[in-house]
Coordinates of C-alpha atoms in Angstrom, one line a residue:
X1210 CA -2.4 5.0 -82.3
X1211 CA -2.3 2.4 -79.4
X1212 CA -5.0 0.7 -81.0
X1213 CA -2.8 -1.9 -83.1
X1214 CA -0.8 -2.5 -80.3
X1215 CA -4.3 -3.2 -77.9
X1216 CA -5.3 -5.6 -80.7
X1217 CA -2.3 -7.3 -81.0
X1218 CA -2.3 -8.2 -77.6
X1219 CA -3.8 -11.9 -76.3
X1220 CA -6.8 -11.7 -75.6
X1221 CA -7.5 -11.9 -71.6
X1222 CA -11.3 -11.1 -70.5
X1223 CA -10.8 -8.9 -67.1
X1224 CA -8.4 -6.1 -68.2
X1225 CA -9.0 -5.0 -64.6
X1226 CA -10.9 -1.6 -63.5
X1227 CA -11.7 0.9 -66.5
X1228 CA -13.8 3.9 -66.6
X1229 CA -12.5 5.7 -63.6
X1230 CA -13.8 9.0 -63.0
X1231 CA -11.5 12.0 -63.2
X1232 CA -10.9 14.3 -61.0
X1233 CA -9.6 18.2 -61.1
X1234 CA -8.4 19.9 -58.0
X1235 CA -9.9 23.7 -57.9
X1236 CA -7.3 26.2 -59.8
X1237 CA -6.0 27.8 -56.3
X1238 CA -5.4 24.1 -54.8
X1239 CA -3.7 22.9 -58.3
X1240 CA -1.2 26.4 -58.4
X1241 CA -0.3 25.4 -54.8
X1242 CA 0.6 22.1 -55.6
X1243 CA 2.6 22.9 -59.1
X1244 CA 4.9 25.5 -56.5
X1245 CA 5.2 22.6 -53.9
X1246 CA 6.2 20.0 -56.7
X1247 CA 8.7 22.6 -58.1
X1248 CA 10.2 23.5 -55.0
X1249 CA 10.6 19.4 -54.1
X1250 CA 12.3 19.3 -57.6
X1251 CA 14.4 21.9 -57.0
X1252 CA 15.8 20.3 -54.0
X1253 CA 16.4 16.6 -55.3
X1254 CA 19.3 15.4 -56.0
X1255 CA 18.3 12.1 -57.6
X1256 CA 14.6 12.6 -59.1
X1257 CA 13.2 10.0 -60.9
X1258 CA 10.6 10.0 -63.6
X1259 CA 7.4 7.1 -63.8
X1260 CA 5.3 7.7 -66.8
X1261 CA 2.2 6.2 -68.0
X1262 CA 0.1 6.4 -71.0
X1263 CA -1.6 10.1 -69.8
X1264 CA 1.3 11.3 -71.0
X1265 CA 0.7 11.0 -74.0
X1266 CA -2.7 11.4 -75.0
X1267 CA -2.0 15.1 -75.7
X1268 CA -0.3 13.6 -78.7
X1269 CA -2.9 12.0 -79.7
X1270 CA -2.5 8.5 -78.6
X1271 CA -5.9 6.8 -76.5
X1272 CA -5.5 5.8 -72.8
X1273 CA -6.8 2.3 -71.9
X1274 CA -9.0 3.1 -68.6
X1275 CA -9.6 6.4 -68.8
X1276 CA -13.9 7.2 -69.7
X1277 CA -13.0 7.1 -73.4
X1278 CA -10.1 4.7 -73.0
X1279 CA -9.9 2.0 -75.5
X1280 CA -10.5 -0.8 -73.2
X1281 CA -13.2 1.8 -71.3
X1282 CA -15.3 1.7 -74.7
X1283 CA -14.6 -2.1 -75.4
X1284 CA -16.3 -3.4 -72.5
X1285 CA -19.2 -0.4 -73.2
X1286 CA -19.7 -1.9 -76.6
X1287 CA -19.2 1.5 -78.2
X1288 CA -16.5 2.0 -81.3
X1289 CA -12.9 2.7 -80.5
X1290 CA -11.4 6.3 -80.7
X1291 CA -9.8 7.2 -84.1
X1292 CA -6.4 8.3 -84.3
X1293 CA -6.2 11.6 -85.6
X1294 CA -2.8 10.9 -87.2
X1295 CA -0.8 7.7 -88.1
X1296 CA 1.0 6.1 -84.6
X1297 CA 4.1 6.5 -86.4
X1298 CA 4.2 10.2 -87.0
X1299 CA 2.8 10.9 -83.0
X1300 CA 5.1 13.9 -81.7
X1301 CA 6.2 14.0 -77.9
X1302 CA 4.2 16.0 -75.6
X1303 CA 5.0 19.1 -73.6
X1304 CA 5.5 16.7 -70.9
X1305 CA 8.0 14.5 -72.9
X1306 CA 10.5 17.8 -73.5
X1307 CA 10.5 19.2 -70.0
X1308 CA 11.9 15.9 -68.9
X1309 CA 14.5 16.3 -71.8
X1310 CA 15.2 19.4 -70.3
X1311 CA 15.3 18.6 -66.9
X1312 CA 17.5 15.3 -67.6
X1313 CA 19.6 17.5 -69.9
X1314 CA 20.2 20.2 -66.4
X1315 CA 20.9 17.0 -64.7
X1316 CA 17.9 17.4 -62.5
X1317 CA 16.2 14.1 -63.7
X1318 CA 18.3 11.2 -63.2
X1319 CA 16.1 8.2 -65.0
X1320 CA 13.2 7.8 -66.6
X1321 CA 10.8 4.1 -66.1
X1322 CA 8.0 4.3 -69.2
X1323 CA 5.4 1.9 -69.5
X1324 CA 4.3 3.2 -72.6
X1325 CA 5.2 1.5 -75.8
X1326 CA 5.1 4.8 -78.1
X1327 CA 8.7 5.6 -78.1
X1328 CA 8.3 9.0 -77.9
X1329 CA 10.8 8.9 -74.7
X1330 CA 13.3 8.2 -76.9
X1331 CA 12.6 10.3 -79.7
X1332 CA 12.1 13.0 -77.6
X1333 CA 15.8 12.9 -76.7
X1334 CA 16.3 10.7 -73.4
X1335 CA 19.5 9.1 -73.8
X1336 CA 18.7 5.6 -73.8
X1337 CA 21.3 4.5 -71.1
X1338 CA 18.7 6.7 -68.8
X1339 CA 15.3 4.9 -70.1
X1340 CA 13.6 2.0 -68.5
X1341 CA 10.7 0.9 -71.1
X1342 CA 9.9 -1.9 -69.1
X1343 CA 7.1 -2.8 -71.8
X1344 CA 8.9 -2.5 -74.7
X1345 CA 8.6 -0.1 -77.8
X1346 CA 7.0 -0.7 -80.5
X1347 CA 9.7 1.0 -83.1
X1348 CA 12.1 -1.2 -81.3
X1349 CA 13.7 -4.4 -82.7
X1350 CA 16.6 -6.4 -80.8
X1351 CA 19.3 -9.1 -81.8
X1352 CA 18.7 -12.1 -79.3
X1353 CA 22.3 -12.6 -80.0
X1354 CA 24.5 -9.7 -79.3
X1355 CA 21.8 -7.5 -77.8
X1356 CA 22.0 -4.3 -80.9
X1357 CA 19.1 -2.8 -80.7
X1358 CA 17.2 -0.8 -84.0
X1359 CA 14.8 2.0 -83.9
X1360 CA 12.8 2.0 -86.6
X1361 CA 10.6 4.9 -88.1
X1362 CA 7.8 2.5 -88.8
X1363 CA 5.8 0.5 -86.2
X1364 CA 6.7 -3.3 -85.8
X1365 CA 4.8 -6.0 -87.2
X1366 CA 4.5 -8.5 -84.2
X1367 CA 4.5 -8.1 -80.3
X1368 CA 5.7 -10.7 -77.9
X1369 CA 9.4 -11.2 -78.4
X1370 CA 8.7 -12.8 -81.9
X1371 CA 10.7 -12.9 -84.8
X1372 CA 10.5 -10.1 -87.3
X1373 CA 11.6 -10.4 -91.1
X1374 CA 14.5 -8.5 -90.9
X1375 CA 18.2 -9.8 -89.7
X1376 CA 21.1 -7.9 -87.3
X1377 CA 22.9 -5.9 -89.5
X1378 CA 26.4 -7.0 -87.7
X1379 CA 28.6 -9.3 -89.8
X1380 CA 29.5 -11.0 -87.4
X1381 CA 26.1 -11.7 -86.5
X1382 CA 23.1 -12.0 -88.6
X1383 CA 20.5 -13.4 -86.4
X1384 CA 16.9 -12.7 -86.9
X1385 CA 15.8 -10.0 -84.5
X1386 CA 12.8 -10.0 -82.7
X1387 CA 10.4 -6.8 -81.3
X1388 CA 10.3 -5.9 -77.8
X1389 CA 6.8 -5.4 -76.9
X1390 CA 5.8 -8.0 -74.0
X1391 CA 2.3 -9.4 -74.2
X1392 CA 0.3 -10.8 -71.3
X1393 CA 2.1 -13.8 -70.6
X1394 CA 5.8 -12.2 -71.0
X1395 CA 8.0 -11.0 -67.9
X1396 CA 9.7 -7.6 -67.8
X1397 CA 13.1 -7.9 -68.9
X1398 CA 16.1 -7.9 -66.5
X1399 CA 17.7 -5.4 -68.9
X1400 CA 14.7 -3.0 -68.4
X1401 CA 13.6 -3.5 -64.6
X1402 CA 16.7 -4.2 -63.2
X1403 CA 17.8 -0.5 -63.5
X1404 CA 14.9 0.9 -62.7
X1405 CA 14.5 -1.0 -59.6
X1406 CA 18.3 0.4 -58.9
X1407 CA 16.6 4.4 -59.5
X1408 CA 14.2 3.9 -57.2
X1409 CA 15.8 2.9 -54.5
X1410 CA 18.4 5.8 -55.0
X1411 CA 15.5 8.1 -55.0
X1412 CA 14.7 10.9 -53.1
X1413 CA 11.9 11.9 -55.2
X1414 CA 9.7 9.8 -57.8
X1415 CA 7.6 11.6 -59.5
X1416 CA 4.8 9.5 -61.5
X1417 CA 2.7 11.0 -64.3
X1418 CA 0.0 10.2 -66.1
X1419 CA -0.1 6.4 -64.8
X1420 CA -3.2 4.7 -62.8
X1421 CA -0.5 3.1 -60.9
X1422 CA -2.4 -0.4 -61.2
X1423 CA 0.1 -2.6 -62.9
X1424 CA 2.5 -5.0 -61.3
X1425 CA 4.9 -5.5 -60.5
X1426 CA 5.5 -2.4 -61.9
X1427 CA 3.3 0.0 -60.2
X1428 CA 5.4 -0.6 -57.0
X1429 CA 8.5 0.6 -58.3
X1430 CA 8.0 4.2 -56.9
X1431 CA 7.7 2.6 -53.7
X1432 CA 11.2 0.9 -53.0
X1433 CA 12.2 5.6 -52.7
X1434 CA 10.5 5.2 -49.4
X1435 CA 12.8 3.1 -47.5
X1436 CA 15.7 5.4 -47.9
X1437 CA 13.6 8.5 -47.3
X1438 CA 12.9 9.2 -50.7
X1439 CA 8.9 10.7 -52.1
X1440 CA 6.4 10.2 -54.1
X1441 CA 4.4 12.3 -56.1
X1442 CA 1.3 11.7 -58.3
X1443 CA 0.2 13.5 -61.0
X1444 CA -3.0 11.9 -62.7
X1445 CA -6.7 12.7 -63.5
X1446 CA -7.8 9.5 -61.9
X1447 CA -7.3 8.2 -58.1
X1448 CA -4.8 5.2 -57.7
X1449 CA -4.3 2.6 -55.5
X1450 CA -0.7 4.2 -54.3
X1451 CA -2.6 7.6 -53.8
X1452 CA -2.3 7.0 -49.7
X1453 CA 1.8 6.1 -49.8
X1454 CA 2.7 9.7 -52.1
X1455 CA 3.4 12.9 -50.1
X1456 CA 1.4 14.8 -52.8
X1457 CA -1.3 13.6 -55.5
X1458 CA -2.3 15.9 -58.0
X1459 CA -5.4 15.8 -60.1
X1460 CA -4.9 17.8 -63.2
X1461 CA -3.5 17.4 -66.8
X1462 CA -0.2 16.6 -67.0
X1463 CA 0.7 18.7 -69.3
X1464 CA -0.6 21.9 -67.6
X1465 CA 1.0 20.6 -64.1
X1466 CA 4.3 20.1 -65.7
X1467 CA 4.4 23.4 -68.0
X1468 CA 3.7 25.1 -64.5
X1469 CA 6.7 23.5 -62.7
X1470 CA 8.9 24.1 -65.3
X1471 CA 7.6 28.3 -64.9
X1472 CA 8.5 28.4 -61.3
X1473 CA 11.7 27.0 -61.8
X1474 CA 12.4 29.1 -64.8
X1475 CA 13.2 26.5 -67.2
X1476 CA 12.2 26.7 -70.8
X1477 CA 10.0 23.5 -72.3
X1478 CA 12.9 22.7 -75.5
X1479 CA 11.1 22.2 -79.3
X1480 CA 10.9 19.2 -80.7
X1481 CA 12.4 18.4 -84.4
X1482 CA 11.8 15.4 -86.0
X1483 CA 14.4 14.4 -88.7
X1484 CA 13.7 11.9 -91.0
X1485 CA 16.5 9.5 -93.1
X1486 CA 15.8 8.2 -96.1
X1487 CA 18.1 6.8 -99.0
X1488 CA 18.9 7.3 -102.8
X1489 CA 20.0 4.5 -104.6
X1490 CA 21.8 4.7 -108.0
X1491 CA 23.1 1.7 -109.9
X1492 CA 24.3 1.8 -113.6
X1493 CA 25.3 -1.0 -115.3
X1494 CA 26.9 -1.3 -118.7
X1495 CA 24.7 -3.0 -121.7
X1496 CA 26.9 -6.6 -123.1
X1497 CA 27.5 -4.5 -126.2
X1498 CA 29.2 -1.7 -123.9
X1499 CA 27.3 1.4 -125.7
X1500 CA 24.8 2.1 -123.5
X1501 CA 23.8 2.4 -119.3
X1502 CA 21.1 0.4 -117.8
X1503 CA 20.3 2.3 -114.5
X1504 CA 17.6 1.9 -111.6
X1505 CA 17.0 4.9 -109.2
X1506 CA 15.5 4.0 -106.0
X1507 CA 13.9 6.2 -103.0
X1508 CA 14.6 3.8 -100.3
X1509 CA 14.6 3.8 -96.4
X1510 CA 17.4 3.6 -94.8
X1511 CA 16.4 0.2 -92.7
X1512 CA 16.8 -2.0 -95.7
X1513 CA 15.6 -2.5 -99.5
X1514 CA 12.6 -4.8 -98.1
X1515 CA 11.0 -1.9 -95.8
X1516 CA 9.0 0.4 -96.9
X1517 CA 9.1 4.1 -96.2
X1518 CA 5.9 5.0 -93.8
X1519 CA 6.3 8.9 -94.3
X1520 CA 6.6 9.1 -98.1
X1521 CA 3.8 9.4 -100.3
X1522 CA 4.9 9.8 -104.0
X1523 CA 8.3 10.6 -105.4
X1524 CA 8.3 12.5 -108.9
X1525 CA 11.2 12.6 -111.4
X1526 CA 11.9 15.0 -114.1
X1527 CA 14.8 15.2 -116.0
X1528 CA 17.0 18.2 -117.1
X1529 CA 16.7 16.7 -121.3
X1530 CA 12.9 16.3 -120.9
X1531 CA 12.9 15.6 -125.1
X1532 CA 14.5 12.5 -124.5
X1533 CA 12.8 11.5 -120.9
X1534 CA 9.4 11.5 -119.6
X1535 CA 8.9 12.8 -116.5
X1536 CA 7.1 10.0 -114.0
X1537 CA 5.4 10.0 -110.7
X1538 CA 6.1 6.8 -108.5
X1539 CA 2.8 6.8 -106.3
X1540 CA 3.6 3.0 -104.5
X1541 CA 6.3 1.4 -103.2
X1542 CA 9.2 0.6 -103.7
X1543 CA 10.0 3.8 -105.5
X1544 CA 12.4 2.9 -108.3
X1545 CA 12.8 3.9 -111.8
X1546 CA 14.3 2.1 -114.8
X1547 CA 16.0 3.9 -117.6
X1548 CA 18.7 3.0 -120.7
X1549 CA 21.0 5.6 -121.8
X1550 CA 24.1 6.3 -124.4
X1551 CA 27.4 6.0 -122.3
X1552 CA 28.1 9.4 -122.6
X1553 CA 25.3 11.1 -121.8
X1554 CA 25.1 13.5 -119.2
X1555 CA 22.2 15.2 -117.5
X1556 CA 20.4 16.2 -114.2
X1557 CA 17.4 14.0 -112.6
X1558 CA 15.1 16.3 -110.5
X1559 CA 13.2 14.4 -107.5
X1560 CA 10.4 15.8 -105.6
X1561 CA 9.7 13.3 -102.5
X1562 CA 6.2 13.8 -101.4
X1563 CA 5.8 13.2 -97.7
X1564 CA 2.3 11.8 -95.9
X1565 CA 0.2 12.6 -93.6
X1566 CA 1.5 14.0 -90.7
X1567 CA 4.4 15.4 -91.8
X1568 CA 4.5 19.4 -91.4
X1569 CA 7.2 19.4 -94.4
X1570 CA 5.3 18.8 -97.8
X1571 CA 8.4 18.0 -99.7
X1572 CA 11.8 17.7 -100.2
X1573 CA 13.4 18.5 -104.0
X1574 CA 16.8 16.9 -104.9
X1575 CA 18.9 17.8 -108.1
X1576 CA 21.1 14.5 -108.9
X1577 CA 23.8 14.7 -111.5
X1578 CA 24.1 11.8 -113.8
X1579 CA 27.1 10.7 -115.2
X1580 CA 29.0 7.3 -116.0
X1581 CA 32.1 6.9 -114.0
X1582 CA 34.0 3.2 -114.3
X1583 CA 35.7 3.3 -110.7
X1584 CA 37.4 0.0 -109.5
X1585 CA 37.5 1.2 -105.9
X1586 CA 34.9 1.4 -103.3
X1587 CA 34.6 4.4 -101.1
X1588 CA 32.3 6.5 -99.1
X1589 CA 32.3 9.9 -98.2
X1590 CA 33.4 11.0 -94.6
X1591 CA 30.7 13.4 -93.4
X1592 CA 30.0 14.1 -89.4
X1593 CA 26.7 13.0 -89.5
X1594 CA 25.9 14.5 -85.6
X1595 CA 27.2 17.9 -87.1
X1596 CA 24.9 18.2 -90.0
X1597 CA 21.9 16.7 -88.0
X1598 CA 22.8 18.8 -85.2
X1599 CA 22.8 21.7 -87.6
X1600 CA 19.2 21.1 -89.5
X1601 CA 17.5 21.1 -85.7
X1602 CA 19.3 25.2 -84.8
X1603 CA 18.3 25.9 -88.7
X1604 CA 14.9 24.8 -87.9
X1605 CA 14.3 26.1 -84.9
X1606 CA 15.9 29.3 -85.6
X1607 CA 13.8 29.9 -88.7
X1608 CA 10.6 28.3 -87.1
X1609 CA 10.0 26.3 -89.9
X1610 CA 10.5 22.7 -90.9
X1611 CA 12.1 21.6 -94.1
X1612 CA 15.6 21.8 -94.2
X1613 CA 17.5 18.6 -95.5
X1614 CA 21.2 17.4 -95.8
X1615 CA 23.2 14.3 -96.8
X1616 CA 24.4 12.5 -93.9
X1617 CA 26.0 9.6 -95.7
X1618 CA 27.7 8.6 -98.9
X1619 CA 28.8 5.6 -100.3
X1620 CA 30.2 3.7 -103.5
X1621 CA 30.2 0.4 -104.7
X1622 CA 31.9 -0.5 -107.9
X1623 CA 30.3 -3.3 -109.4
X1624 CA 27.7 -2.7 -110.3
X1625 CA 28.2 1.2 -110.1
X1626 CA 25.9 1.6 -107.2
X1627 CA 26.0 5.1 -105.1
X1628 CA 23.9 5.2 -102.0
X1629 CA 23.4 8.8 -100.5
X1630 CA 21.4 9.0 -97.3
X1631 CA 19.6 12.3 -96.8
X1632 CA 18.2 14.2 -93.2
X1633 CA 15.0 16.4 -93.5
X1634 CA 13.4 18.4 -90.7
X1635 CA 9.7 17.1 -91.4
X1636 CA 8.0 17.8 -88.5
X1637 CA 8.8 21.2 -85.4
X1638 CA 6.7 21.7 -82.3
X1639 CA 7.5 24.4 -80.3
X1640 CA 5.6 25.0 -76.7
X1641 CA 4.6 28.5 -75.3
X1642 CA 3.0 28.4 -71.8
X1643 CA 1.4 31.3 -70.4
X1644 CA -0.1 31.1 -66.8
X1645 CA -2.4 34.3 -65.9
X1646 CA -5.7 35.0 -63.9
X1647 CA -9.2 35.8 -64.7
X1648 CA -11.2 37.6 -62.8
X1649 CA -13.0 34.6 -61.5
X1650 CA -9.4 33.5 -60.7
X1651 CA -9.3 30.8 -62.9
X1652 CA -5.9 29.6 -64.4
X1653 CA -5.6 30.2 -68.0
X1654 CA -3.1 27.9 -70.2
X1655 CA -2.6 28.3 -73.9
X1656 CA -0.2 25.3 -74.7
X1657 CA 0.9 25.4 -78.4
X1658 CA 2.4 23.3 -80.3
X1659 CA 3.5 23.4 -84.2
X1660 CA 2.7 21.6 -86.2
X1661 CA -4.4 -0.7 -66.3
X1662 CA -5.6 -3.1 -64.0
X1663 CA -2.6 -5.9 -65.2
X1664 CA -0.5 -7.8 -63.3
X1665 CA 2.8 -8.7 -64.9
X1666 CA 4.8 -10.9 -62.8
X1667 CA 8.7 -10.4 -63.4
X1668 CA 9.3 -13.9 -63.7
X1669 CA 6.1 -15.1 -64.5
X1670 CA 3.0 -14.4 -66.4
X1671 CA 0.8 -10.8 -66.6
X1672 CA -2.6 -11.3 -65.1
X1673 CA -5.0 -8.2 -64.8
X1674 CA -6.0 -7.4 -61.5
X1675 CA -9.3 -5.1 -60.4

């Protein structure tokens, strides 16, 4: 998952400490601690989230320093940890939909990631309340007017380079670049500046899942304490800020947080993942007028040139299979080419295949086809929060994944060419936490779900510090 990202960065030879030892406090010490958190959340009024990369190694994603972190095993000569799905289709934690939750009861004020995964934001943190002071690797910006694109497929380059697509304002056009810093880039003013702002407001920061070892970052949580503001730490590991916080923790994040969210008698939200992707139609009339030369494409919605990472296949079948093989388009781009009489009329079938990682197998379409000579361009006006709002209470609702609708429709007249973007539920994790005891008093969990030693300088350049 992180691994592209760790080899795209420049290579620097002392990554800083790696290997720590973890350490678990005993079950009675950690359920004190999880009722001492809650009851500190309970009575902020601004609490302010600082997230590292144990955060999300329940979704599969590799630490860096942890004893199989990626760097751990690097400097151990042993291979790297596999990813056990493709980074793109990684799925928020538990973790990553309580904050929703809590930002959505207006608990949690702000969120400061230093992950790169952008499951912050697809878990549903509004992006006016997100600090990823590293960048995301789904992200692109314009350098001009500051748009910025989430993509469904990972980035090509890191370090503020150029990527091969353009801003898609016309009154702009510039070629946009990614957002993920490398070693020698400085946090962004647009990402630290507000974060520094949290922090100070602060009367509790709560960090999780970070080793609290990169600056200047790692002493963000720290500008709380001059107004009376606290810190506390949940992570497997010991950090260098363990002495400043008013309680460490040493437990999974995950468990820690599904705990505090029981005492305070909040439910952990599902997570839907809804997918866009594009069908292109474009007919054109033959010189001599008598027949239709048409192209069907499967497209993603990000532009003709990029591909579609959660497709597979697309079939086609037609409704007059004497006259028209069906086909099975198995690489991309997915487009067809076909020649018909002007006045025929028929249905095309599509069944879109999705990859690895999806829950949802497939999607089937029926797509009339018929010639229309239109000399006005239009598009259809369709609420597109509505219907997307819609296919998450459908999925959830009927615990299952699946459900699809058109979100956007559009016209051009010449050539014929009718766009129509469709939504489909492809992936739904839901979270059930259950706390009891043994006999032995040990806490039991059953967590379900469906389906670093750097120094960055904010002006200057990242150097890794032991």
């Amino acid at each position: 998952m992180s691994l592209g990202y760790a080899e795209k960065l420049s290579f620097i030879e002392d990554v800083g400490q790696v290997g720590m030892a973890e350490f678990f406090d005993p079950s009675h010490v950690l359920q004190c601690k999880i009722e001492e958190l809650a009851k500190m959340i309970q009575k902020s009024k601004h609490l302010v989230a600082f997230t590292g990369a144990g955060i999300s190694t329940s979704c599969g994603i590799p630490d860096f320093r942890g004893p199989k972190g990626i760097w751990t095993l690097q400097r151990e000569g042993k291979d790297l940890p596999k990813a056990s799905l493709p980074f793109h289709r990684a799925m928020p934690s538990m973790t990553h939909m309580a904050l929703v939750e809590l930002e959505r009861a207006g608990i949690l004020k702000f969120v400061i990631s230093q992950n790169v995964d952008g499951l912050h934001l697809r878990s549903g943190i509004p992006r006016e309340k997100l600090s990823e002071l590293h960048g995301d690797s789904f992200m692109e910006m314009c350098p001009s007017c500051g748009a910025e694109y989430l993509r469904d497929f990972e980035v090509e380059t890191i370090g503020l380079k150029e990527t091969s697509r353009k801003c898609s304002n016309e009154k702009c056009g510039a070629k946009l670049k990614d957002t993920v810093l490398d070693w020698e880039d400085a946090l962004p003013p647009k990402e630290i500046d507000p974060a520094e702002k949290h922090c100070k407001m602060a009367d509790l920061v709560l960090c999780l899942g970070t080793s609290l070892q990169i600056t200047p970052a790692c002493n963000l949580p720290l500008k709380c304490l001059r107004g009376g503001g606290k810190i506390v730490i949940v992570n497997l590991q010991k950090t260098p800020k363990d002495k400043k916080a008013n309680v460490v923790i040493h437990g999974f994040v995950d468990k820690v947080v599904a705990g505090v969210m029981e005492a305070l008698n909040m439910k952990i939200p599902p997570y839907v993942r809804i997918d866009l992707f594009q069908i292109i139609l474009t007919q054109s009339l033959s010189r001599d007028q008598r027949y239709i030369n048409w192209t069907l494409r499967v497209a993603s919605v990000h532009g003709m040139t990029s591909q579609l990472p959660f497709v597979d296949s697309v079939e086609i079948s037609f409704s007059d299979n004497q006259k028209y093989k069906e086909t099975v388009l198995d690489k991309q781009p997915f487009l067809v080419k076909r020649r018909t009489s002007r006045t025929e009329t028929f249905d095309i079938f599509l069944t879109v295949n999705y990859s690895g990682g999806c829950d949802c197998l497939s999607t089937k379409l029926n797509i009339p086809f018929e010639f229309e000579v239109s000399t006005e361009e239009h598009g259809e006006i369709i609420d597109k929060e509505a219907v997307l709002r819609s296919l998450r209470e459908r999925a959830v609702e009927e615990s299952s994944c699946g459900q699809s609708g058109v979100v956007e429709r559009r016209v051009v007249c010449e050539p014929r060419s009718e766009a129509v973007v469709y939504a489909t539920v492809t992936n739904l994790r839901t979270f059930i936490c259950q706390q009891s005891l043994f006999a032995n008093g040990d806490l039991k969990w059953k967590l379900e779900g469906s389906g670093t030693s750097r120094k960055r300088s904010r002006t200057g350049k990242r150097k890794s510090r032991a």
